[in-house]
Short mmCIF file of C-alpha atoms in Angstrom, two decimals:
data_model
loop_
_atom_site.label_atom_id
_atom_site.label_comp_id
_atom_site.label_asym_id
_atom_site.label_seq_id
_atom_site.Cartn_x
_atom_site.Cartn_y
_atom_site.Cartn_z
CA UNK A 272 100.93 82.88 127.11
CA UNK A 273 103.10 85.86 126.32
CA UNK A 274 106.76 85.11 125.57
CA UNK A 275 108.68 88.32 126.06
CA UNK A 276 111.88 86.95 124.54
CA UNK A 277 110.32 85.43 121.42
CA UNK A 278 108.64 87.86 119.04
CA UNK A 279 106.84 85.38 116.82
CA UNK A 280 103.54 85.89 115.04
CA UNK A 281 101.07 84.20 117.36
CA UNK A 282 97.47 83.06 117.29
CA UNK A 283 96.31 86.51 118.36
CA UNK A 284 94.90 87.32 114.96
CA UNK A 285 93.13 84.00 114.68
CA UNK A 286 91.37 84.54 118.01
CA UNK A 287 90.48 88.10 117.03
CA UNK A 288 89.22 86.94 113.65
CA UNK A 289 87.02 84.24 115.18
CA UNK A 290 85.45 86.77 117.52
CA UNK A 291 84.91 89.24 114.70
CA UNK A 292 83.33 86.59 112.49
CA UNK A 293 81.01 85.47 115.27
CA UNK A 294 80.10 89.03 116.04
CA UNK A 295 79.13 89.70 112.41
CA UNK A 296 76.98 86.62 112.43
CA UNK A 297 75.10 87.45 115.63
CA UNK A 298 73.92 90.97 114.95
CA UNK A 299 70.31 91.21 116.19
CA UNK A 300 67.79 89.89 113.66
CA UNK A 301 64.75 91.50 115.21
CA UNK A 302 63.75 95.10 115.61
CA UNK A 303 65.40 97.93 113.72
CA UNK A 304 68.35 95.94 112.46
CA UNK A 305 66.18 93.48 110.56
CA UNK A 306 64.36 96.16 108.63
CA UNK A 307 65.82 97.82 105.57
CA UNK A 308 66.96 101.37 106.18
CA UNK A 309 66.66 104.03 103.47
CA UNK A 310 69.97 105.24 102.06
CA UNK A 311 71.46 107.96 104.21
CA UNK A 312 69.40 107.04 107.28
CA UNK A 313 71.52 104.61 109.34
CA UNK A 314 69.84 102.39 111.92
CA UNK A 315 72.00 101.18 114.79
CA UNK A 316 71.61 97.61 115.99
CA UNK A 317 73.25 96.86 119.33
CA UNK A 318 72.33 95.90 122.84
CA UNK A 319 71.74 92.75 124.90
CA UNK A 320 71.81 90.50 121.84
CA UNK A 321 75.34 91.57 120.92
CA UNK A 322 77.99 88.81 121.21
CA UNK A 323 79.48 88.05 124.63
CA UNK A 324 82.55 86.09 123.61
CA UNK A 325 85.51 86.47 126.03
CA UNK A 326 87.51 88.80 123.80
CA UNK A 327 84.60 90.75 122.31
CA UNK A 328 83.83 93.77 124.43
CA UNK A 329 81.25 95.27 122.09
CA UNK A 330 79.83 94.89 118.58
CA UNK A 331 77.61 97.48 116.94
CA UNK A 332 76.07 97.27 113.47
CA UNK A 333 74.57 100.07 111.41
CA UNK A 334 72.44 99.56 108.31
CA UNK A 335 73.65 102.20 105.87
CA UNK A 336 71.30 101.16 103.06
CA UNK A 337 69.51 97.96 102.03
CA UNK A 338 72.30 95.40 101.76
CA UNK A 339 75.03 97.67 103.16
CA UNK A 340 75.97 97.20 106.81
CA UNK A 341 78.82 98.62 108.88
CA UNK A 342 79.92 96.66 111.96
CA UNK A 343 82.28 98.09 114.58
CA UNK A 344 83.98 95.70 116.99
CA UNK A 345 86.01 96.25 120.12
CA UNK A 346 87.98 93.07 120.77
CA UNK A 347 90.49 92.12 123.47
CA UNK A 348 91.87 94.22 126.28
CA UNK A 349 94.87 96.19 127.46
CA UNK A 350 97.35 93.78 129.01
CA UNK A 351 98.93 95.12 132.19
CA UNK A 352 102.16 93.29 131.27
CA UNK A 353 102.62 95.48 128.22
CA UNK A 354 105.06 98.33 128.54
CA UNK A 355 107.11 100.89 126.68
CA UNK A 356 110.68 99.91 125.94
CA UNK A 357 113.75 101.13 124.09
CA UNK A 358 114.77 99.31 120.92
CA UNK A 359 118.49 99.88 120.37
CA UNK A 360 119.43 99.93 116.69
CA UNK A 361 122.12 97.76 115.16
CA UNK A 362 124.59 98.72 112.43
CA UNK A 363 124.34 97.04 109.05
CA UNK A 364 127.90 95.72 109.34
CA UNK A 365 129.75 94.11 112.23
CA UNK A 366 132.08 97.08 112.65
CA UNK A 367 129.52 99.82 111.99
CA UNK A 368 129.13 102.71 114.46
CA UNK A 369 126.41 102.30 117.09
CA UNK A 370 125.60 106.00 117.26
CA UNK A 371 124.37 106.05 113.65
CA UNK A 372 122.89 102.54 113.52
CA UNK A 373 119.53 102.21 111.73
CA UNK A 374 118.62 98.50 111.71
CA UNK A 375 115.88 97.34 114.07
CA UNK A 376 117.29 93.81 114.07
CA UNK A 377 120.22 91.78 112.82
CA UNK A 378 122.05 88.45 113.09
CA UNK A 379 122.34 86.91 116.56
CA UNK A 380 126.09 87.53 116.84
CA UNK A 381 125.69 91.20 115.97
CA UNK A 382 122.84 91.59 118.45
CA UNK A 383 124.96 89.90 121.15
CA UNK A 384 127.84 92.30 120.49
CA UNK A 385 125.51 95.28 120.81
CA UNK A 386 124.12 93.86 124.05
CA UNK A 387 127.67 93.47 125.42
CA UNK A 388 128.44 97.09 124.51
CA UNK A 389 125.30 98.21 126.35
CA UNK A 390 126.21 96.18 129.43
CA UNK A 391 129.62 97.85 129.42
CA UNK A 392 127.74 101.16 129.78
CA UNK A 393 125.71 99.89 132.73
CA UNK A 394 122.52 98.85 130.92
CA UNK A 395 120.68 95.51 131.13
CA UNK A 396 119.63 94.71 127.55
CA UNK A 397 117.40 91.89 126.32
CA UNK A 398 118.20 90.06 123.07
CA UNK A 399 114.91 88.85 121.55
CA UNK A 400 114.30 86.62 118.55
CA UNK A 401 111.93 87.79 115.80
CA UNK A 402 110.33 85.03 113.77
CA UNK A 403 108.04 84.99 110.76
CA UNK A 404 105.31 82.43 110.10
CA UNK A 405 105.20 80.22 107.04
CA UNK A 406 104.08 82.13 103.97
CA UNK A 407 102.84 80.63 100.72
CA UNK A 408 106.28 81.10 99.15
CA UNK A 409 108.59 81.13 102.19
CA UNK A 410 108.95 78.77 105.18
CA UNK A 411 108.73 79.91 108.77
CA UNK A 412 111.98 80.99 110.34
CA UNK A 413 114.04 83.54 112.19
CA UNK A 414 113.98 87.02 110.68
CA UNK A 415 116.59 88.36 113.06
CA UNK A 416 117.33 89.45 116.62
CA UNK A 417 116.42 92.74 118.25
CA UNK A 418 117.95 94.37 121.33
CA UNK A 419 115.81 96.14 123.93
CA UNK A 420 116.38 97.94 127.19
CA UNK A 421 113.94 98.51 130.05
CA UNK A 422 110.19 98.46 130.61
CA UNK A 423 108.45 101.75 131.27
CA UNK A 424 104.92 102.65 132.28
CA UNK A 425 104.50 105.44 129.76
CA UNK A 426 106.07 106.97 126.70
CA UNK A 427 107.67 109.99 128.44
CA UNK A 428 109.61 107.64 130.73
CA UNK A 429 110.72 105.55 127.75
CA UNK A 430 111.70 108.69 125.85
CA UNK A 431 113.84 109.84 128.78
CA UNK A 432 115.55 106.43 128.84
CA UNK A 433 116.15 106.63 125.08
CA UNK A 434 117.76 110.06 125.50
CA UNK A 435 120.15 108.59 128.05
CA UNK A 436 121.03 105.67 125.79
CA UNK A 437 121.65 108.08 122.90
CA UNK A 438 123.94 110.14 125.12
CA UNK A 439 125.87 106.95 125.85
CA UNK A 440 126.58 106.54 122.12
CA UNK A 441 123.73 104.41 120.80
CA UNK A 442 120.76 105.00 118.45
CA UNK A 443 117.26 103.65 118.85
CA UNK A 444 113.57 104.31 119.22
CA UNK A 445 110.69 103.62 121.58
CA UNK A 446 108.36 100.65 121.16
CA UNK A 447 105.16 99.51 122.86
CA UNK A 448 105.14 95.74 123.40
CA UNK A 449 101.40 95.29 122.67
CA UNK A 450 102.26 95.96 119.04
CA UNK A 451 104.71 93.04 118.80
CA UNK A 452 102.02 90.61 117.64
CA UNK A 453 102.49 88.09 120.47
CA UNK A 454 99.49 88.92 122.67
CA UNK A 455 96.41 86.83 121.84
CA UNK A 456 94.23 89.29 123.74
CA UNK A 457 95.62 92.57 122.44
CA UNK A 458 93.08 95.36 122.19
CA UNK A 459 91.81 95.85 118.63
CA UNK A 460 89.18 97.99 116.89
CA UNK A 461 87.79 96.38 113.74
CA UNK A 462 85.45 98.02 111.23
CA UNK A 463 83.67 96.02 108.53
CA UNK A 464 81.61 97.46 105.68
CA UNK A 465 79.72 94.53 104.18
CA UNK A 466 77.86 94.80 100.88
CA UNK A 467 75.23 92.14 100.12
CA UNK A 468 74.50 92.35 96.40
CA UNK A 469 71.33 90.29 96.83
CA UNK A 470 69.83 93.43 98.35
CA UNK A 471 72.11 96.24 97.24
CA UNK A 472 71.32 97.65 93.81
CA UNK A 473 74.27 100.04 93.55
CA UNK A 474 77.90 99.36 92.80
CA UNK A 475 81.37 99.30 94.36
CA UNK A 476 84.20 100.76 92.34
CA UNK A 477 87.27 102.98 92.53
CA UNK A 478 87.67 106.72 92.20
CA UNK A 479 90.30 109.42 92.65
CA UNK A 480 90.57 113.18 92.92
CA UNK A 481 90.58 115.80 90.16
CA UNK A 482 93.53 114.10 88.44
CA UNK A 483 95.40 110.84 88.79
CA UNK A 484 98.38 112.64 90.38
CA UNK A 485 96.33 114.74 92.83
CA UNK A 486 95.45 113.17 96.17
CA UNK A 487 92.17 113.83 97.96
CA UNK A 488 90.57 113.04 101.32
CA UNK A 489 88.16 110.12 101.41
CA UNK A 490 85.53 112.27 103.13
CA UNK A 491 85.62 114.73 100.21
CA UNK A 492 85.34 111.95 97.62
CA UNK A 493 82.41 110.35 99.46
CA UNK A 494 80.66 113.71 99.60
CA UNK A 495 81.38 114.78 96.00
CA UNK A 496 80.28 111.44 94.52
CA UNK A 497 77.33 111.01 96.92
CA UNK A 498 78.67 107.61 97.88
CA UNK A 499 77.36 105.65 100.85
CA UNK A 500 80.86 105.05 102.12
CA UNK A 501 84.28 103.74 101.29
CA UNK A 502 87.85 103.02 102.32
CA UNK A 503 91.36 103.86 101.13
CA UNK A 504 92.89 101.81 98.32
CA UNK A 505 96.36 102.04 96.71
CA UNK A 506 99.67 103.49 97.82
CA UNK A 507 100.74 106.75 96.29
CA UNK A 508 104.07 107.95 94.95
CA UNK A 509 105.62 111.29 95.88
CA UNK A 510 103.78 112.70 92.87
CA UNK A 511 100.45 111.62 94.33
CA UNK A 512 99.83 109.02 91.61
CA UNK A 513 98.88 105.44 92.58
CA UNK A 514 101.58 102.78 92.64
CA UNK A 515 101.11 99.53 90.76
CA UNK A 516 98.49 98.46 88.26
CA UNK A 517 95.42 100.69 88.25
CA UNK A 518 92.54 100.17 85.87
CA UNK A 519 89.42 102.31 86.23
CA UNK A 520 86.37 101.79 84.04
CA UNK A 521 88.52 99.70 81.71
CA UNK A 522 91.17 102.42 81.27
CA UNK A 523 94.80 101.58 82.11
CA UNK A 524 96.01 104.47 84.28
CA UNK A 525 99.11 102.89 85.85
CA UNK A 526 101.32 99.96 84.83
CA UNK A 527 101.85 96.89 86.97
CA UNK A 528 104.41 96.11 89.60
CA UNK A 529 105.18 92.94 87.66
CA UNK A 530 103.79 89.80 89.27
CA UNK A 531 102.42 91.44 92.39
CA UNK A 532 98.98 90.71 93.82
CA UNK A 533 95.91 92.71 92.97
CA UNK A 534 92.13 92.65 93.03
CA UNK A 535 89.96 92.75 89.90
CA UNK A 536 86.34 93.82 90.18
CA UNK A 537 83.63 93.77 87.54
CA UNK A 538 79.85 94.17 87.43
CA UNK A 539 79.96 96.84 90.12
CA UNK A 540 81.84 94.65 92.59
CA UNK A 541 79.64 91.59 92.14
CA UNK A 542 82.53 89.79 90.49
CA UNK A 543 85.83 89.91 92.37
CA UNK A 544 89.05 88.00 91.95
CA UNK A 545 92.41 88.20 93.68
CA UNK A 546 95.36 87.23 91.52
CA UNK A 547 98.84 88.31 90.49
CA UNK A 548 99.06 90.74 87.57
CA UNK A 549 101.54 92.05 85.04
CA UNK A 550 101.42 94.41 82.07
CA UNK A 551 103.00 94.38 78.63
CA UNK A 552 102.99 97.81 76.95
CA UNK A 553 104.76 98.61 73.68
CA UNK A 554 104.94 101.37 71.09
CA UNK A 555 105.62 100.66 67.40
CA UNK A 556 106.30 102.91 64.43
CA UNK A 557 107.94 102.26 61.06
CA UNK A 558 108.72 98.64 61.87
CA UNK A 559 110.49 99.48 65.15
CA UNK A 560 109.04 98.48 68.52
CA UNK A 561 110.05 99.68 72.00
CA UNK A 562 108.77 98.71 75.44
CA UNK A 563 106.95 101.38 77.41
CA UNK A 564 108.22 101.10 80.98
CA UNK A 565 105.40 102.83 82.81
CA UNK A 566 102.23 104.91 82.73
CA UNK A 567 101.63 108.09 84.72
CA UNK A 568 104.77 108.04 86.85
CA UNK A 569 108.06 109.93 87.03
CA UNK A 570 110.51 108.51 84.45
CA UNK A 571 113.45 106.77 86.08
CA UNK A 572 111.70 106.23 89.44
CA UNK A 573 110.06 102.86 90.02
CA UNK A 574 108.56 102.83 93.51
CA UNK A 575 107.95 99.30 94.85
CA UNK A 576 110.23 98.15 92.00
CA UNK A 577 108.88 95.26 89.92
CA UNK A 578 109.55 97.08 86.67
CA UNK A 579 110.93 96.04 83.28
CA UNK A 580 114.05 96.72 81.23
CA UNK A 581 117.07 96.79 83.50
CA UNK A 582 115.85 98.51 86.66
CA UNK A 583 118.36 98.76 89.49
CA UNK A 584 119.03 97.19 91.92
CA UNK A 585 116.27 94.67 91.13
CA UNK A 586 113.29 94.02 88.90
CA UNK A 587 111.57 92.06 91.66
CA UNK A 588 108.83 93.76 93.72
CA UNK A 589 110.14 95.46 96.87
CA UNK A 590 107.61 97.12 99.15
CA UNK A 591 108.31 100.82 99.87
CA UNK A 592 111.60 100.81 97.99
CA UNK A 593 112.53 102.93 94.96
CA UNK A 594 114.34 101.30 92.06
CA UNK A 595 115.81 103.40 89.28
CA UNK A 596 116.34 103.21 85.52
CA UNK A 597 118.16 105.89 83.50
CA UNK A 598 116.66 104.72 80.17
CA UNK A 599 112.86 104.65 80.03
CA UNK A 600 109.71 105.47 78.10
CA UNK A 601 106.75 106.57 80.22
CA UNK A 602 103.31 107.39 78.88
CA UNK A 603 101.19 110.18 80.41
CA UNK A 604 97.44 110.17 79.82
CA UNK A 605 95.25 113.26 79.97
CA UNK A 606 94.28 112.16 83.51
CA UNK A 607 97.64 113.62 84.67
CA UNK A 608 97.86 117.37 85.28
CA UNK A 609 101.29 118.52 84.10
CA UNK A 610 103.97 115.87 83.44
CA UNK A 611 107.48 116.39 84.84
CA UNK A 612 109.93 118.62 83.02
CA UNK A 613 113.57 117.88 82.32
CA UNK A 614 116.15 116.58 79.89
CA UNK A 615 115.18 113.94 77.38
CA UNK A 616 112.53 113.91 74.69
CA UNK A 617 108.80 113.45 74.26
CA UNK A 618 106.10 113.00 71.67
CA UNK A 619 102.61 114.49 71.92
CA UNK A 620 99.80 112.27 70.63
CA UNK A 621 96.19 113.05 69.81
CA UNK A 622 93.31 110.73 70.72
CA UNK A 623 94.16 108.57 67.67
CA UNK A 624 97.83 108.23 68.79
CA UNK A 625 98.99 110.42 65.90
CA UNK A 626 102.13 112.49 66.60
CA UNK A 627 101.37 116.22 66.79
CA UNK A 628 104.78 117.25 68.15
CA UNK A 629 108.26 115.85 68.84
CA UNK A 630 110.03 117.76 71.61
CA UNK A 631 113.65 117.54 72.74
CA UNK A 632 112.70 118.49 76.29
CA UNK A 633 109.98 117.05 78.53
CA UNK A 634 106.93 118.62 80.16
CA UNK A 635 104.11 119.09 77.61
CA UNK A 636 100.60 118.59 78.91
CA UNK A 637 98.67 115.75 77.23
CA UNK A 638 95.81 117.00 75.06
CA UNK A 639 92.23 116.07 75.93
CA UNK A 640 91.77 112.39 75.10
CA UNK A 641 95.40 112.15 73.99
CA UNK A 642 98.70 111.42 75.69
CA UNK A 643 102.42 112.09 75.70
CA UNK A 644 105.31 109.65 75.80
CA UNK A 645 108.40 110.88 77.62
CA UNK A 646 111.83 109.37 77.10
CA UNK A 647 115.04 109.54 79.10
CA UNK A 648 118.41 108.08 78.19
CA UNK A 649 118.17 105.53 75.40
CA UNK A 650 114.40 105.95 75.47
CA UNK A 651 114.76 109.59 74.44
CA UNK A 652 117.09 108.60 71.61
CA UNK A 653 114.55 106.03 70.40
CA UNK A 654 111.79 108.65 70.24
CA UNK A 655 113.97 111.14 68.36
CA UNK A 656 115.11 108.45 65.95
CA UNK A 657 111.70 106.97 65.12
CA UNK A 658 108.80 109.35 65.84
CA UNK A 659 107.84 111.91 63.19
CA UNK A 660 105.14 114.55 63.24
CA UNK A 661 102.04 113.18 61.53
CA UNK A 662 103.00 109.54 62.02
CA UNK A 663 100.56 107.29 63.84
CA UNK A 664 102.05 105.21 66.63
CA UNK A 665 100.75 101.76 67.44
CA UNK A 666 100.45 101.37 71.20
CA UNK A 667 99.54 97.96 72.61
CA UNK A 668 98.51 97.47 76.22
CA UNK A 669 98.03 94.03 77.75
CA UNK A 670 97.08 93.17 81.32
CA UNK A 671 97.86 89.56 82.24
CA UNK A 672 96.75 87.45 85.20
CA UNK A 673 98.91 85.00 87.10
CA UNK A 674 98.35 82.31 84.47
CA UNK A 675 99.43 84.63 81.66
CA UNK A 676 95.90 85.10 80.31
CA UNK A 677 94.79 88.46 78.96
CA UNK A 678 92.32 90.40 81.10
CA UNK A 679 89.71 92.11 78.91
CA UNK A 680 89.58 95.77 79.89
CA UNK A 681 85.83 96.20 79.60
CA UNK A 682 84.18 99.45 80.73
CA UNK A 683 83.10 97.86 84.02
CA UNK A 684 86.59 96.53 84.90
CA UNK A 685 88.47 97.88 87.92
CA UNK A 686 91.87 96.52 88.94
CA UNK A 687 93.83 97.68 91.98
CA UNK A 688 97.28 96.22 92.54
CA UNK A 689 98.33 96.57 96.16
CA UNK A 690 99.08 93.49 98.26
CA UNK A 691 100.10 91.18 99.48
CA UNK A 692 97.42 88.64 98.69
CA UNK A 693 95.81 87.41 101.90
CA UNK A 694 93.24 84.74 101.05
CA UNK A 695 92.96 82.59 97.90
CA UNK A 696 90.19 80.01 97.44
CA UNK A 697 89.25 80.30 101.11
CA UNK A 698 92.76 79.63 102.43
CA UNK A 699 95.30 82.01 103.95
CA UNK A 700 97.82 82.60 101.17
CA UNK A 701 100.41 85.35 101.62
CA UNK A 702 103.03 85.62 98.86
CA UNK A 703 105.68 87.30 100.96
CA UNK A 704 108.52 86.99 98.46
CA UNK A 705 106.46 87.35 95.29
CA UNK A 706 104.72 90.46 96.61
CA UNK A 707 108.02 91.94 97.78
CA UNK A 708 107.13 92.36 101.45
CA UNK A 709 110.27 90.43 102.40
CA UNK A 710 113.15 92.74 101.57
CA UNK A 711 116.13 91.59 99.61
CA UNK A 712 119.47 92.11 101.38
CA UNK A 713 120.54 91.93 105.01
CA UNK A 714 118.49 94.79 106.45
CA UNK A 715 115.09 93.39 107.42
CA UNK A 716 113.94 96.44 109.39
CA UNK A 717 111.13 97.20 106.94
CA UNK A 718 109.97 93.59 106.97
CA UNK A 719 109.91 93.60 110.76
CA UNK A 720 108.11 96.93 111.08
CA UNK A 721 105.62 96.55 108.23
CA UNK A 722 104.98 92.80 108.04
CA UNK A 723 105.56 91.27 111.48
CA UNK A 724 104.48 94.01 113.87
CA UNK A 725 100.93 95.19 114.46
CA UNK A 726 99.87 98.07 112.22
CA UNK A 727 96.66 99.68 110.97
CA UNK A 728 95.38 97.59 108.06
CA UNK A 729 92.84 98.03 105.27
CA UNK A 730 91.63 95.00 103.33
CA UNK A 731 89.12 93.97 100.68
CA UNK A 732 87.56 90.58 100.08
CA UNK A 733 84.49 88.64 99.00
CA UNK A 734 82.82 85.77 100.86
CA UNK A 735 81.18 82.55 99.65
CA UNK A 736 77.82 84.31 99.41
CA UNK A 737 79.23 86.94 97.09
CA UNK A 738 79.16 89.68 99.73
CA UNK A 739 81.93 92.25 99.49
CA UNK A 740 83.96 92.95 102.63
CA UNK A 741 85.76 96.25 103.15
CA UNK A 742 87.71 96.06 106.41
CA UNK A 743 89.79 98.48 108.46
CA UNK A 744 91.67 97.62 111.66
CA UNK A 745 93.10 100.51 113.66
CA UNK A 746 96.60 100.24 115.10
CA UNK A 747 99.62 101.87 116.72
CA UNK A 748 97.41 103.61 119.27
CA UNK A 749 98.00 102.68 122.90
CA UNK A 750 94.75 102.11 124.75
CA UNK A 751 92.74 102.15 121.52
CA UNK A 752 93.98 99.48 119.10
CA UNK A 753 97.25 97.59 118.61
CA UNK A 754 96.90 96.63 114.94
CA UNK A 755 97.63 93.39 113.11
CA UNK A 756 100.52 91.75 111.30
CA UNK A 757 100.09 90.85 107.64
CA UNK A 758 99.34 87.25 108.58
CA UNK A 759 96.95 88.50 111.25
CA UNK A 760 95.08 90.43 108.59
CA UNK A 761 94.89 87.31 106.42
CA UNK A 762 93.53 85.23 109.30
CA UNK A 763 90.98 87.91 110.10
CA UNK A 764 89.71 88.05 106.51
CA UNK A 765 89.49 84.25 106.31
CA UNK A 766 87.50 84.07 109.54
CA UNK A 767 85.20 86.82 108.30
CA UNK A 768 84.32 84.33 105.59
CA UNK A 769 86.44 85.70 102.75
CA UNK A 770 87.23 83.26 99.96
CA UNK A 771 89.39 85.91 98.26
CA UNK A 772 91.09 88.83 100.03
CA UNK A 773 93.82 91.39 99.44
CA UNK A 774 95.72 93.80 101.64
CA UNK A 775 95.31 97.49 100.72
CA UNK A 776 97.42 100.46 101.72
CA UNK A 777 97.47 100.75 105.50
CA UNK A 778 99.21 102.58 108.31
CA UNK A 779 98.16 106.21 108.53
CA UNK A 780 96.20 105.81 105.28
CA UNK A 781 93.72 103.33 106.77
CA UNK A 782 90.37 105.07 106.91
CA UNK A 783 86.70 104.13 106.59
CA UNK A 784 83.93 106.63 105.94
CA UNK A 785 80.15 106.20 105.86
CA UNK A 786 77.53 108.70 104.87
CA UNK A 787 76.05 110.52 107.82
CA UNK A 788 78.76 109.34 110.23
CA UNK A 789 81.89 110.54 108.44
CA UNK A 790 85.13 108.85 109.55
CA UNK A 791 84.19 105.92 111.75
CA UNK A 792 87.64 104.62 112.64
CA UNK A 793 90.56 106.51 114.15
CA UNK A 794 93.39 107.09 111.61
CA UNK A 795 96.76 106.73 113.29
CA UNK A 796 98.30 110.00 112.07
CA UNK A 797 98.02 112.73 114.67
CA UNK A 798 96.88 115.08 111.89
CA UNK A 799 93.92 112.86 111.03
CA UNK A 800 93.01 111.32 107.68
CA UNK A 801 95.56 111.38 104.89
CA UNK A 802 94.99 112.62 101.38
CA UNK A 803 94.77 109.52 99.15
CA UNK A 804 95.70 108.59 95.58
CA UNK A 805 92.52 106.57 95.07
CA UNK A 806 89.77 104.89 97.05
CA UNK A 807 87.05 102.23 96.94
CA UNK A 808 83.53 103.64 97.10
CA UNK A 809 80.10 102.10 97.72
CA UNK A 810 77.76 103.99 95.40
CA UNK A 811 73.95 103.99 95.75
CA UNK A 812 73.30 103.49 92.03
CA UNK A 813 74.99 102.30 88.88
CA UNK A 814 76.04 105.76 87.72
CA UNK A 815 79.81 106.07 87.44
CA UNK A 816 81.91 109.17 87.63
#
């Protein structure tokens, strides 16, 4: 039953996940679907044998290649009780101005004061509790209280109401209640690309555009690499570079958000593990050693935080938040186009890490096979004081798992750090605090919007049979798909049979592409698919990029 005054994460995702799992298991086993289809010649399997569970409206499977199957599910329905409403923002302090308020929720007393102020203006507000479920590292509890006004049949009516509320001296935005995560029958579109390595002879790995800091559309990457399909992978910084640990073909291209979840793949995707990861990177010369703070990112800017060496305001992971550090060393590999310019210092290294130049400004392009190390603040002073032209620097790079063990960076190793973790050893396991999806501080707007509410999601996992699961759920589209909470995504992956699963970048970045069909889901941005920092691709043979 829907509870309009209690915005808790419900069993909606569990019901959806059960239906999706059943649907994947009851694809027709006779006729075209049972026969292997040549690569690039999809065969659709649907019809009277499709599942008829109460919440499953349709399930269609397409054989992309032997061992590679895409299943599209329409689950649930549009609930006539759902409506557009106005969320009235709260200030971050008790005496803050309502007209410039930005918080979606706050403490009960603050929400009650806002509601009283709205009543004084003739409105009839609702004060609704927002709760979070129990996570692996945080108990269930109240996240805060949100204030809403009205129920409207469509967005234009809600927008008109919001304009009136703003004129009365309040700030806010429109919401659609189906995306609150409380409706067990909310309409969802789920897309699963399943790779059975008992039949599939190719590989699954990561790729990116022409450089590590240049984004590219998934459709273009699928076409240029002749892949069978793929989905989006990591978040990207303003520069276009991926955020968090990124290892491709055994090469460390981005340092870790320390202690955050990630997925490691080897043997072309046949070996997959979800764990927490960290990196230890140092440079030594003449008996002096200094920590390298990052790889292929803007010095001083640590998006998602989780850095090392005095970052402010925290060294703990914080989703979609930028920490800063005015004293850093950052290494740029030749995978980056042109590193940032500015004050500081840098050294240019050849492929043997021998210093070919020491510069008192930043911006030199790394030579082929070589790198540069940029320094700002004390980091710049360290470079000037220790690096000399002709000297060979000793650079050590370690990638550690959650138990502190070194991960060998073999040529077939891919690691993508995104998160949070969703499933570990077959059990739902979301590290909300450790992965930084619960914000530090009093403003929990991001947590509410990104974690609790329904959103488009992309996920990766592996089941007990060793089959790889690439999953996209559309969201934030009225009449098409509501989207899932983080916990909802975890429950879905578990019910799809995943023994290990990880959340990837989502929202407007969630996209799935297959050869011959192109984009098979509906990205939530009105402009269509986003340009991505990197992706996961299903390749028809073992040849890498």
